[in-house]
Tab-separated table of C-alpha atoms in Angstrom:
chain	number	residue	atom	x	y	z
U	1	UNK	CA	72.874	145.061	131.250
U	2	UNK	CA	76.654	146.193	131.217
U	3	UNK	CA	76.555	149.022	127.973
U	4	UNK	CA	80.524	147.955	127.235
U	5	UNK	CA	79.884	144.561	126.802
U	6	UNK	CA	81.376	144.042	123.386
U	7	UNK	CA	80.073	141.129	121.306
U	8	UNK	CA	81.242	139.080	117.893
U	9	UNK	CA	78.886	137.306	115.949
U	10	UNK	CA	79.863	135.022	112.872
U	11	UNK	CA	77.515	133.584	110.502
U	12	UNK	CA	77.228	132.619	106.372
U	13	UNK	CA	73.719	133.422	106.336
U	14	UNK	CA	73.759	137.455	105.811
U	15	UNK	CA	70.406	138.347	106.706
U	16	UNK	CA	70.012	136.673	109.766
U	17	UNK	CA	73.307	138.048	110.722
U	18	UNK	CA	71.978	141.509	109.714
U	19	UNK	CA	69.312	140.793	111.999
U	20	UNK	CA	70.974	139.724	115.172
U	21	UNK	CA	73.593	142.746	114.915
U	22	UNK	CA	70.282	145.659	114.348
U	23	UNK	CA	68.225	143.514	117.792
U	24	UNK	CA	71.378	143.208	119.909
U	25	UNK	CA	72.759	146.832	118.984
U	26	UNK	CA	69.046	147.906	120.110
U	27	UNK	CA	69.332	146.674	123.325
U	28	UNK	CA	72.786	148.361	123.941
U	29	UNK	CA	75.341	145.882	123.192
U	30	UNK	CA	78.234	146.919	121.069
U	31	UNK	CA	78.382	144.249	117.841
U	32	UNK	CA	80.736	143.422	115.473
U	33	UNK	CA	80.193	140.976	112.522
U	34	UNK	CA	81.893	138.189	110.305
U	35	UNK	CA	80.597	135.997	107.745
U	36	UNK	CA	83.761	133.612	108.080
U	37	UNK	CA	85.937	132.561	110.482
U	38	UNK	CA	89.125	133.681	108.824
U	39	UNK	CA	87.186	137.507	108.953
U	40	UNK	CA	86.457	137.091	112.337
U	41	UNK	CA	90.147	135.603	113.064
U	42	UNK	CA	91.240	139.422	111.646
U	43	UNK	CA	89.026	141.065	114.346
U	44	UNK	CA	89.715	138.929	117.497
U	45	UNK	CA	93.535	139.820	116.645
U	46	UNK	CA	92.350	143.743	116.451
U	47	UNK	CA	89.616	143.765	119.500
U	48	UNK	CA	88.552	141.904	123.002
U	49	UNK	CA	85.388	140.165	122.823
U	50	UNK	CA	83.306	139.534	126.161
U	51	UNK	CA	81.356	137.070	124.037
U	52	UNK	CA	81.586	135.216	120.889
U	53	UNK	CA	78.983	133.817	118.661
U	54	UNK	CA	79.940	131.433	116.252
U	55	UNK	CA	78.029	129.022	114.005
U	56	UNK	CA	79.324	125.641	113.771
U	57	UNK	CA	79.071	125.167	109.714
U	58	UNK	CA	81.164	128.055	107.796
U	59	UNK	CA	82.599	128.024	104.568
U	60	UNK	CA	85.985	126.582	104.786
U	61	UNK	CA	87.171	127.243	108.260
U	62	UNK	CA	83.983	125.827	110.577
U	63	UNK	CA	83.284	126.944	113.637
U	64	UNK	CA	84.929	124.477	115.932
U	65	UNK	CA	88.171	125.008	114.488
U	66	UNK	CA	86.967	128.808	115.089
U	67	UNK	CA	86.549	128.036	118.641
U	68	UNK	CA	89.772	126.552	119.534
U	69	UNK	CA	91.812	129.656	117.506
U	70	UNK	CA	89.777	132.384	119.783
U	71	UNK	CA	90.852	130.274	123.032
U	72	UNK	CA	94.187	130.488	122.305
U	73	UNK	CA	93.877	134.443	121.252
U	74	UNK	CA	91.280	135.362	123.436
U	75	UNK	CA	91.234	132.397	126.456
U	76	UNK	CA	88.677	134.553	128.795
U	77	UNK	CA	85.745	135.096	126.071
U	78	UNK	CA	82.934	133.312	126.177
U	79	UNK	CA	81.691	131.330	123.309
U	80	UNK	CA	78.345	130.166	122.455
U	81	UNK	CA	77.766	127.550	119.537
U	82	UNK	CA	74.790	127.751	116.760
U	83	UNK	CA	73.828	124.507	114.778
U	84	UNK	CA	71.364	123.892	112.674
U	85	UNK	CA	72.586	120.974	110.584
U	86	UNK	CA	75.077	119.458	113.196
U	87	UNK	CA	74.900	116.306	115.755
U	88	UNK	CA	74.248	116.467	119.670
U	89	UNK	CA	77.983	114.755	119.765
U	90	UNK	CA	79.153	118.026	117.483
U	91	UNK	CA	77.749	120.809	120.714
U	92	UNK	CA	79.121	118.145	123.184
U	93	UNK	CA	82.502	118.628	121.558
U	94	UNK	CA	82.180	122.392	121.631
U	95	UNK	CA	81.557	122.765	125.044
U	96	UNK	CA	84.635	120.387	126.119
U	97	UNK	CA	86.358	122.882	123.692
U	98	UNK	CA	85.605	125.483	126.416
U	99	UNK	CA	82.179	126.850	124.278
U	100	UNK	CA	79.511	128.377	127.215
U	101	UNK	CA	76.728	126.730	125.678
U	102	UNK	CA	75.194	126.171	122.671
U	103	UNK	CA	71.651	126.647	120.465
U	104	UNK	CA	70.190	124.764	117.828
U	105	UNK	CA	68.789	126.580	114.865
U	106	UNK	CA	66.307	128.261	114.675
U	107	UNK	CA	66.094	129.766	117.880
U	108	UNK	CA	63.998	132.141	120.122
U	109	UNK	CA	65.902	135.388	119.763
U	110	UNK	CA	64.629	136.229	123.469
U	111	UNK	CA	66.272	132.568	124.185
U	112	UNK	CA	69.773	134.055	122.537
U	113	UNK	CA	69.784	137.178	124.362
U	114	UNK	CA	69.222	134.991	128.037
U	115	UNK	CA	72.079	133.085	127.237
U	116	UNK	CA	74.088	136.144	126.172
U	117	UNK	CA	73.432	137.552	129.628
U	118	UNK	CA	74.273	133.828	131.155
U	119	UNK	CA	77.563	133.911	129.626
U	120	UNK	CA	78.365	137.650	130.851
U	121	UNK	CA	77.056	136.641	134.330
U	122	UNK	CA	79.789	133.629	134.245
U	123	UNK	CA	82.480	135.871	132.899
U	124	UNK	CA	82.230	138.527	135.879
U	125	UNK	CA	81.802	135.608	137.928
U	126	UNK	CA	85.255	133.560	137.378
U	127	UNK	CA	86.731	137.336	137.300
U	128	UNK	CA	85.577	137.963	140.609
U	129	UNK	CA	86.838	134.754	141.882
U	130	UNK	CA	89.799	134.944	140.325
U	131	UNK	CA	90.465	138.324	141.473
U	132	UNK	CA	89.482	136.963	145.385
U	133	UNK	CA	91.835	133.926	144.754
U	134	UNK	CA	94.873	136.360	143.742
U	135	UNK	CA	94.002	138.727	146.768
U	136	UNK	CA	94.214	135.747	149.193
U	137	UNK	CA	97.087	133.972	148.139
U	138	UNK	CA	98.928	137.285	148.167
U	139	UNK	CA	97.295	137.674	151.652
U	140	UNK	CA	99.123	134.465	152.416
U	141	UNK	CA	102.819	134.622	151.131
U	142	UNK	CA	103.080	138.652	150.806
U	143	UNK	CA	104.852	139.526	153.750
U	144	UNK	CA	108.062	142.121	154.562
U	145	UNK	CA	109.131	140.774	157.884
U	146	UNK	CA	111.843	142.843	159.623
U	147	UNK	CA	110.827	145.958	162.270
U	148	UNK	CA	114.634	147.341	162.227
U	149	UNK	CA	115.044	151.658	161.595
U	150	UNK	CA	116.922	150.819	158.213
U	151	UNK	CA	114.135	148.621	156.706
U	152	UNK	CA	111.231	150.720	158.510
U	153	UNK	CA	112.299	153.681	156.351
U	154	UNK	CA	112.509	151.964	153.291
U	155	UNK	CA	109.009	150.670	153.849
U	156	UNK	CA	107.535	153.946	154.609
U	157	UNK	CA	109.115	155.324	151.445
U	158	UNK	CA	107.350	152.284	149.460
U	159	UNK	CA	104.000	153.152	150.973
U	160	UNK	CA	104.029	156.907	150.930
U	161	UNK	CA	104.860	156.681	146.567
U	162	UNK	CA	102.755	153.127	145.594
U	163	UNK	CA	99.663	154.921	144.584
U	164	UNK	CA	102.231	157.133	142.111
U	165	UNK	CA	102.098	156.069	138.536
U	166	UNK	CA	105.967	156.987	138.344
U	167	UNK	CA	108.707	154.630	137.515
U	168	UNK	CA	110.726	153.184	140.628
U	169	UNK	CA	114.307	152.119	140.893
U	170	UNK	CA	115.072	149.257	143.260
U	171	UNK	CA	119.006	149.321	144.107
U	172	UNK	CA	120.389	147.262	146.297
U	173	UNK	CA	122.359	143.945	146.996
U	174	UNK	CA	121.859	140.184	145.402
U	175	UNK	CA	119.375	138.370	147.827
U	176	UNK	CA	117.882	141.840	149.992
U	177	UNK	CA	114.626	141.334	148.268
U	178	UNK	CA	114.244	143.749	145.409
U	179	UNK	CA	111.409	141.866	144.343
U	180	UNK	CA	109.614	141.795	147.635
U	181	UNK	CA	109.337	145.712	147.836
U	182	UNK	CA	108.408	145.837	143.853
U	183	UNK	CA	105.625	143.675	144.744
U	184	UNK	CA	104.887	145.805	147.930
U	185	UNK	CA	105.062	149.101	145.578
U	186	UNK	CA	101.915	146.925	143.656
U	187	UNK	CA	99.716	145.811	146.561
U	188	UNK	CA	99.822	148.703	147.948
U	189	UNK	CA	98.330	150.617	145.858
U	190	UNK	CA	95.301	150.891	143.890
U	191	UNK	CA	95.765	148.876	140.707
U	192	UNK	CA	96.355	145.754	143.732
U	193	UNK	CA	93.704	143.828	141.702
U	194	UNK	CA	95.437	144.550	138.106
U	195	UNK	CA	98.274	142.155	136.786
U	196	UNK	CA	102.001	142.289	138.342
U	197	UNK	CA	104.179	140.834	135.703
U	198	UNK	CA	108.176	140.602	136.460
U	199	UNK	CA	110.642	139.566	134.029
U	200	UNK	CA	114.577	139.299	134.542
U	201	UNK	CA	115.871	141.940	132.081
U	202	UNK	CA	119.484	139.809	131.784
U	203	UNK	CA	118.045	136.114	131.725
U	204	UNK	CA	117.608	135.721	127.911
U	205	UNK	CA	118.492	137.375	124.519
U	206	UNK	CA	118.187	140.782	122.779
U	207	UNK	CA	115.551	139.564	120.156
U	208	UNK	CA	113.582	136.617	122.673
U	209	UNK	CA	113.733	139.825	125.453
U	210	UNK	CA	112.306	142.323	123.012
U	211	UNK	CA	108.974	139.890	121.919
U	212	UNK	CA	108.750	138.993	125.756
U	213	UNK	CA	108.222	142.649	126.631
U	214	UNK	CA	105.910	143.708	123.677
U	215	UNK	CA	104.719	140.645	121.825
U	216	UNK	CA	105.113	139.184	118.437
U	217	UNK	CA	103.623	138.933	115.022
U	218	UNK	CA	103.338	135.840	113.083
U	219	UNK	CA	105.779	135.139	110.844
U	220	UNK	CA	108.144	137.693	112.796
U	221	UNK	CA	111.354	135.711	113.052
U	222	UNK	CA	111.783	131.854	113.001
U	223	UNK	CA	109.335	129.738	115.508
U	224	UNK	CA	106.550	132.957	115.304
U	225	UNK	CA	103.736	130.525	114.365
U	226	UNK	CA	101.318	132.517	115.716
U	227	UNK	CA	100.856	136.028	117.255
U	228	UNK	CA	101.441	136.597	120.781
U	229	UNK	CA	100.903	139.256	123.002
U	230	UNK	CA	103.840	140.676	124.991
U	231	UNK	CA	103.945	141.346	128.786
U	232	UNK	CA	103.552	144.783	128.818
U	233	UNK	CA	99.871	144.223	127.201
U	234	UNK	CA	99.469	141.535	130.163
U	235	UNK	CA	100.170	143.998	132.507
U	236	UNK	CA	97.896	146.781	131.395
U	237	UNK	CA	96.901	148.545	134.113
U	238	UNK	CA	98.841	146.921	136.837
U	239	UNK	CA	102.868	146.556	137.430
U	240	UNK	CA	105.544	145.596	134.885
U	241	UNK	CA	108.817	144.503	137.109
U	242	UNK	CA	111.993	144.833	135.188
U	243	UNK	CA	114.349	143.044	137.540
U	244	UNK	CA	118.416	142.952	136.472
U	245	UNK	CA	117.567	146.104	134.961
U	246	UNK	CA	121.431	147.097	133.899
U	247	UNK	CA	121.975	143.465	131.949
U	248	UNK	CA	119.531	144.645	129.521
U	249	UNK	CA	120.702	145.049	125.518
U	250	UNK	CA	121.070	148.494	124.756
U	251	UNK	CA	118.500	147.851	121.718
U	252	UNK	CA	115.953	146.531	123.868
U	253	UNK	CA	116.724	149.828	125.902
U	254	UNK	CA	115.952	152.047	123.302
U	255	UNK	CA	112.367	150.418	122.880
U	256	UNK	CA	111.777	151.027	126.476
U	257	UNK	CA	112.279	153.902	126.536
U	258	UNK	CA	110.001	155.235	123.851
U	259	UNK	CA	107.462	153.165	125.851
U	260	UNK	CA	108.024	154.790	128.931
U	261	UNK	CA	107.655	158.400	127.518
U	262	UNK	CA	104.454	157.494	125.160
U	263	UNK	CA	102.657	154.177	126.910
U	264	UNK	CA	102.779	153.140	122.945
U	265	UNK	CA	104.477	150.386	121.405
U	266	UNK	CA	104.685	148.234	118.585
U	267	UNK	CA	104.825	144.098	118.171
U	268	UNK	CA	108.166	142.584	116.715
U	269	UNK	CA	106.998	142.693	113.018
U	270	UNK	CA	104.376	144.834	113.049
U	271	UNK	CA	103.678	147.829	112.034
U	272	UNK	CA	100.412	148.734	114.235
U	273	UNK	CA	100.815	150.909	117.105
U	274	UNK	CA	99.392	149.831	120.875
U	275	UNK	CA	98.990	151.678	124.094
U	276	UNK	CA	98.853	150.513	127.168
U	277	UNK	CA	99.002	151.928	130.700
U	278	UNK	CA	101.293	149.884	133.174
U	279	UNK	CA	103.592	150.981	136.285
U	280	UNK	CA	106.924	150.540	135.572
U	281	UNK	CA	108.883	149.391	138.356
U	282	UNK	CA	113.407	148.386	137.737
U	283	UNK	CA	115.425	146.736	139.908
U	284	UNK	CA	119.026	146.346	139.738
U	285	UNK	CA	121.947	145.256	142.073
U	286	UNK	CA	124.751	147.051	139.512
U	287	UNK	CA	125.856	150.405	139.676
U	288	UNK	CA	123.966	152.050	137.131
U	289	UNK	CA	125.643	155.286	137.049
U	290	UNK	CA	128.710	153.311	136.384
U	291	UNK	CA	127.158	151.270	133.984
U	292	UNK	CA	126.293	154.582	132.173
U	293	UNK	CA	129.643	155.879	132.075
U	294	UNK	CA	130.964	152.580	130.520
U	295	UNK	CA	128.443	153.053	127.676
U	296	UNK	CA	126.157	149.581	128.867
U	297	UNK	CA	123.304	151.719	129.817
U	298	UNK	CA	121.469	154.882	127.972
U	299	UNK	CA	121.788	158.014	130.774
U	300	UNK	CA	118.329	159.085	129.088
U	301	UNK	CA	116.912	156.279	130.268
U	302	UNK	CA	118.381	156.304	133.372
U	303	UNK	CA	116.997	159.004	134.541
U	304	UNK	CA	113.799	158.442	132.920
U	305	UNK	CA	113.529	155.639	135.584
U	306	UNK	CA	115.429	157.307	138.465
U	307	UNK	CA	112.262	159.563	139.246
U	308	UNK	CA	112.210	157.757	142.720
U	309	UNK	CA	114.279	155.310	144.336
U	310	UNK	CA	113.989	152.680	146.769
U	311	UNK	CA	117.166	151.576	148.251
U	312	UNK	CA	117.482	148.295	150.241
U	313	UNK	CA	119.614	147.382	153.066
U	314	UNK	CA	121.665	144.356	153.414
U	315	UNK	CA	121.241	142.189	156.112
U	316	UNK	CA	124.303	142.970	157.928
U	317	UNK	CA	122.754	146.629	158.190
U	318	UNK	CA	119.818	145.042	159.851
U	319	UNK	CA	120.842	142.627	161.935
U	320	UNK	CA	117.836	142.852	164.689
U	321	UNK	CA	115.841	141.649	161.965
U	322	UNK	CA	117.471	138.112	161.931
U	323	UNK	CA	115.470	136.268	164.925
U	324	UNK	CA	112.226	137.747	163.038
U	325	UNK	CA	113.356	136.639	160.068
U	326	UNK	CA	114.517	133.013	161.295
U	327	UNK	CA	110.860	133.018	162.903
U	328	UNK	CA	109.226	133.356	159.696
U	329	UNK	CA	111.358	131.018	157.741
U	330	UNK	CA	110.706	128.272	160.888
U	331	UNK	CA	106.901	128.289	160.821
U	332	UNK	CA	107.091	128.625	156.884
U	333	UNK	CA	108.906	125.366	156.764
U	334	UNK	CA	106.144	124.047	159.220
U	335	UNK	CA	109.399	123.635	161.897
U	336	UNK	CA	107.986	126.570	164.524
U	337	UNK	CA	109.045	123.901	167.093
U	338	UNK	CA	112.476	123.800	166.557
U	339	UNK	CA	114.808	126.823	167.504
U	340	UNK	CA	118.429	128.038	167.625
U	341	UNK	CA	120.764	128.016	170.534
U	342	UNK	CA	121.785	131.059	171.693
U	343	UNK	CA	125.225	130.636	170.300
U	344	UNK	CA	123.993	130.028	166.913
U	345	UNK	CA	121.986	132.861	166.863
U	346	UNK	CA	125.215	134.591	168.132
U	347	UNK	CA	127.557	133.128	164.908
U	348	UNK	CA	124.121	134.688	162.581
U	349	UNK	CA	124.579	138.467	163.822
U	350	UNK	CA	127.974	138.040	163.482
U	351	UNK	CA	127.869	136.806	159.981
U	352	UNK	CA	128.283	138.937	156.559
U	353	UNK	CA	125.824	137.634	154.987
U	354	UNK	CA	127.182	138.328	151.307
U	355	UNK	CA	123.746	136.601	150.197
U	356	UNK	CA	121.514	138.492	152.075
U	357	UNK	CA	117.770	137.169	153.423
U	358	UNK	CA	118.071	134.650	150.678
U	359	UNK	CA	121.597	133.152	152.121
U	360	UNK	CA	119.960	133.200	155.654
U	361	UNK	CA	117.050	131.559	154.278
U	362	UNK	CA	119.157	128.518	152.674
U	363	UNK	CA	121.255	128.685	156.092
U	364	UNK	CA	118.543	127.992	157.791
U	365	UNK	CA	117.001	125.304	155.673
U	366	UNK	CA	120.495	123.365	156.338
U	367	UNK	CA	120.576	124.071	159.770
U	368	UNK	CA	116.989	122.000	159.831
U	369	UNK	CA	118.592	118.834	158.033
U	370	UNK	CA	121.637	118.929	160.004
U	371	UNK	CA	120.166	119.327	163.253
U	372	UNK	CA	119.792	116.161	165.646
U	373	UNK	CA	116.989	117.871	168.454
U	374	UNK	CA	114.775	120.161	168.568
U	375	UNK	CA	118.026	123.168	168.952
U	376	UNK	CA	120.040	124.132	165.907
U	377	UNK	CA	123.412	124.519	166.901
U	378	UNK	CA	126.643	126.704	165.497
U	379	UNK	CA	127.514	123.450	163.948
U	380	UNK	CA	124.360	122.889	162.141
U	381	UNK	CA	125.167	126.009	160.397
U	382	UNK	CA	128.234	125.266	158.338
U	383	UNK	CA	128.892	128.940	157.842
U	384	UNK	CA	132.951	129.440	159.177
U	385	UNK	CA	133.875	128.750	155.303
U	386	UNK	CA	131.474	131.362	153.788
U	387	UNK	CA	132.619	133.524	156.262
U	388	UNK	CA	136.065	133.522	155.165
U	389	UNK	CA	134.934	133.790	151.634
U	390	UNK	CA	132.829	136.515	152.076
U	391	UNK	CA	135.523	138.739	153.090
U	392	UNK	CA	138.977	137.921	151.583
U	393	UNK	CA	141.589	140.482	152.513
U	394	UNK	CA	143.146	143.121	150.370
U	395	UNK	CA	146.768	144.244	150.807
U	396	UNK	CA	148.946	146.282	148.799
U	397	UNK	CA	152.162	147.294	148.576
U	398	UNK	CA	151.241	150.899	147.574
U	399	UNK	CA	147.924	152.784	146.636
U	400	UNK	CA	146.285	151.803	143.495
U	401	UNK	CA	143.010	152.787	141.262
U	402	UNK	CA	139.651	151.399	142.200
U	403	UNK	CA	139.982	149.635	139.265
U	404	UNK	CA	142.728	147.425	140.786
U	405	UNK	CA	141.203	146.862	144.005
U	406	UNK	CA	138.184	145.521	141.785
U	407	UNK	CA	140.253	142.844	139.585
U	408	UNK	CA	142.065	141.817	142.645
U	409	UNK	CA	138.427	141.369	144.730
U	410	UNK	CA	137.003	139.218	141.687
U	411	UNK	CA	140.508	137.278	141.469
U	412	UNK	CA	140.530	136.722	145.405
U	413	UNK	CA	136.415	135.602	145.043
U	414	UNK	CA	136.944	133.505	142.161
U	415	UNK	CA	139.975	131.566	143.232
U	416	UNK	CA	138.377	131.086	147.115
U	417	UNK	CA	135.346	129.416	145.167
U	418	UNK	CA	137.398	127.298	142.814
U	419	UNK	CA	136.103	129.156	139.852
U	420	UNK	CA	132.480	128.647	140.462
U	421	UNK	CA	130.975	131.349	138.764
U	422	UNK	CA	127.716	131.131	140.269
U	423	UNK	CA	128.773	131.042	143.685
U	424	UNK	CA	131.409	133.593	142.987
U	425	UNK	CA	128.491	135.732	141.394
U	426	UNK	CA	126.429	134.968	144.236
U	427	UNK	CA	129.411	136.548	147.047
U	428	UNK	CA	129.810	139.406	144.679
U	429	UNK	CA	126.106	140.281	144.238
U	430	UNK	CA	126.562	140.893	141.120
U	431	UNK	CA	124.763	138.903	138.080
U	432	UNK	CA	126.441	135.903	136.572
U	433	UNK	CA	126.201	137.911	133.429
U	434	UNK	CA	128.173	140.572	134.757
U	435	UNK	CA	130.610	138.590	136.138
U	436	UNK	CA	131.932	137.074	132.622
U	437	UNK	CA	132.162	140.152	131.466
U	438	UNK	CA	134.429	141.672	134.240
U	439	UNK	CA	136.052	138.631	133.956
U	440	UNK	CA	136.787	138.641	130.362
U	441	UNK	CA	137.103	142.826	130.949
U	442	UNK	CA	140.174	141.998	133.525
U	443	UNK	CA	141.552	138.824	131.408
U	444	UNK	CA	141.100	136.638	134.594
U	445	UNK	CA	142.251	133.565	134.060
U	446	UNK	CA	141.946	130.294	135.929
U	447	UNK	CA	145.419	128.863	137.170
């Protein structure tokens, strides 16, 4: 019998409740106890329960309604049912309500302990599988395909510092795949079976950022209708992936960085403190140290997560890896018959790439539907516009500030796309976010 196995039991009748906690503490269980379901509501919000035992008639709240509020707080626990005064159609709803299983009253206290252990035994079970699941499908898509110097280095780094509990910083262009090697830096390591959580630091606001990352209260703001737990709790002790790391709010900054330097943190609304242990792990495709000296990031925490960093290379500083790459992204699309002539595969080495893998991978997905055989010619490719695009030429009359060249880059980008921000964005490799506020930084206009 697992000693940490932590249990809940809820039941009106005190003495029999008295009873079950002194025999089930005996045999090395640890118990806690509610005579209501709104007491035992306050304790599933507090502590994790392997199993629940709830009887279906409590004052007020019963236990059904019970059951369903502890799935949505605590989905894994197991829940067994005790009736003495309900119907066979009351269990049978229980246990389409997710209960374990259920006993009618009064029971065999050797009977309760047997299913106890039944419901542990199916707990470690579905863990287990879902653990083999996770390690199988990561088995399947997890892959850093590329065998060129650049990329081999990086990749050594990554394995030589993923067992490290220090923060990483991922730098490097839109599309090089940031997220690949934050991913690597996870299933590499030890804590390969523990949670990897990613969130885009720049995809939504300060306050709906800020309860993503460490939860909510009820009640906290407007819409809080219940508590929710934030993902740095779902990632305890695995990998929390801050991707667009420099688009995040400077208040939201602040918070994370108390976190990193004490693992503790508190709820929006709340005023009880947590602690968690999770592997933080940025990436960023901005210039942080410029970002810094414009104000838009704290240099504290900065270097809090600049302990080591993991730089990676554009395609066009790899360009022995595109055949492997175009390999991979064949057989992935189930098209490992078809292949490139030899002078598309020319036109692709001699391509920028200002999207990176990502651009090759939607490059080749049109060279597939274009294609008329089983060779995917220049044609197919459609890439003699992008090309142009992705390097517009600079002239000047006489030398100006890096400032200048900038505004004229974003001007050049922005016109060539027709003012598609997204696309523009996308040739810049730099976030859409970012890009309004250059643009409204350099009062570009559209003309």
């Amino acid at each position: 019998m697992i000693q940490t196995t932590r249990l809940l039991l809820v039941d009106d009748e005190k003495d029999l409740l008295e009873l079950l906690v002194k025999r089930l503490t005996r045999n090395g269980y640890k118990v806690d106890s509610a005579e209501s379901a709104e007491a035992a509501l306050v304790l599933l919000k507090e502590n994790y329960y392997d199993v629940a035992i709830y009887d279906i008639r409590l004052p007020k709240m019963d236990g059904i309604t019970l059951l369903k509020e502890t799935k949505t707080i605590q989905p894994d626990s197991e829940i067994l049912m005790l009736t003495g005064h309900g119907t066979l159609e009351t269990a049978i709803e229980a246990m389409k309500l997710g209960a374990f299983d259920y006993l009618t009253k009064p029971y065999n206290l050797t009977e309760l302990e047997l299913t106890i252990n039944k419901a542990i035994n199916n707990k470690s079970l579905k863990e287990k599988n879902e653990s083999m699941r996770k390690i199988i499908k990561q088995q399947n898509e997890f892959q850093i395909i590329g065998e060129s110097e650049t990329l081999t280095e990086v990749i050594n780094l990554t394995k030589r510092i993923a067992d490290s509990e220090v923060p990483v910083l991922i730098d490097g262009e839109s599309g090089t795949g940031k997220e690949l090697f934050a991913k690597a830096l996870h299933y590499w390591s030890l804590r390969c079976d523990e949670p990897f959580v990613a969130i885009n630091s720049g995809a939504l606001p300060e306050q709906l950022l800020e309860s993503e990352l460490f939860g909510h209260v009820k009640g906290a703001f407007t819409g809080a209708n219940q508590d929710k737990k934030g993902l740095v709790e779902t990632a305890n002790e695995g990998t929390l992936f801050l991707d667009e790391l420099g688009e995040m709010p400077l208040p939201v900054q602040v918070k994370l960085l108390r976190f990193l330097e004490s693992g503790e943190f508190r709820r929006v609304g709340d005023v009880r403190e947590r602690k968690v242990k999770v592997r933080i792990v940025a990436a960023t495709n901005c210039n942080l140290e410029k970002e810094v000296a414009a104000g838009n990031f704290r240099e504290d925490l900065y270097y809090r997560l600049n302990v080591v960093r993991l730089t990676v290379p554009p395609l066009r500083e790899r360009k022995d890896d595109i055949p492997l790459l175009i390999e991979y992204f064949l057989k992935k699309m189930n098209h490992s018959q078809k292949k490139l002539s030899n002078e598309a595969m020319e036109a692709l080495k001699q391509y920028h790439f200002p999207g990176n893998v990502r651009e090759l991978h939607h490059i080749i997905e049109r060279g597939l539907l274009l294609a008329t055989s089983n060779y995917i010619e220049v044609e197919d490719l459609l890439i003699k516009a992008k090309e142009n695009q992705s390097r517009p030429s600079l002239t000047f009359d006489s030398l100006c500030s890096l400032e200048e060249v900038e505004k004229t880059h974003i001007k050049n980008v922005l016109n060539k796309t027709g003012w598609n921000k997204t696309k523009a964005a996308e040739i810049l490799g730099i976030s859409l976010r970012n890009l309004y506020r250059k643009i409204e930084h350099y009062e570009l206009v559209e003309v």
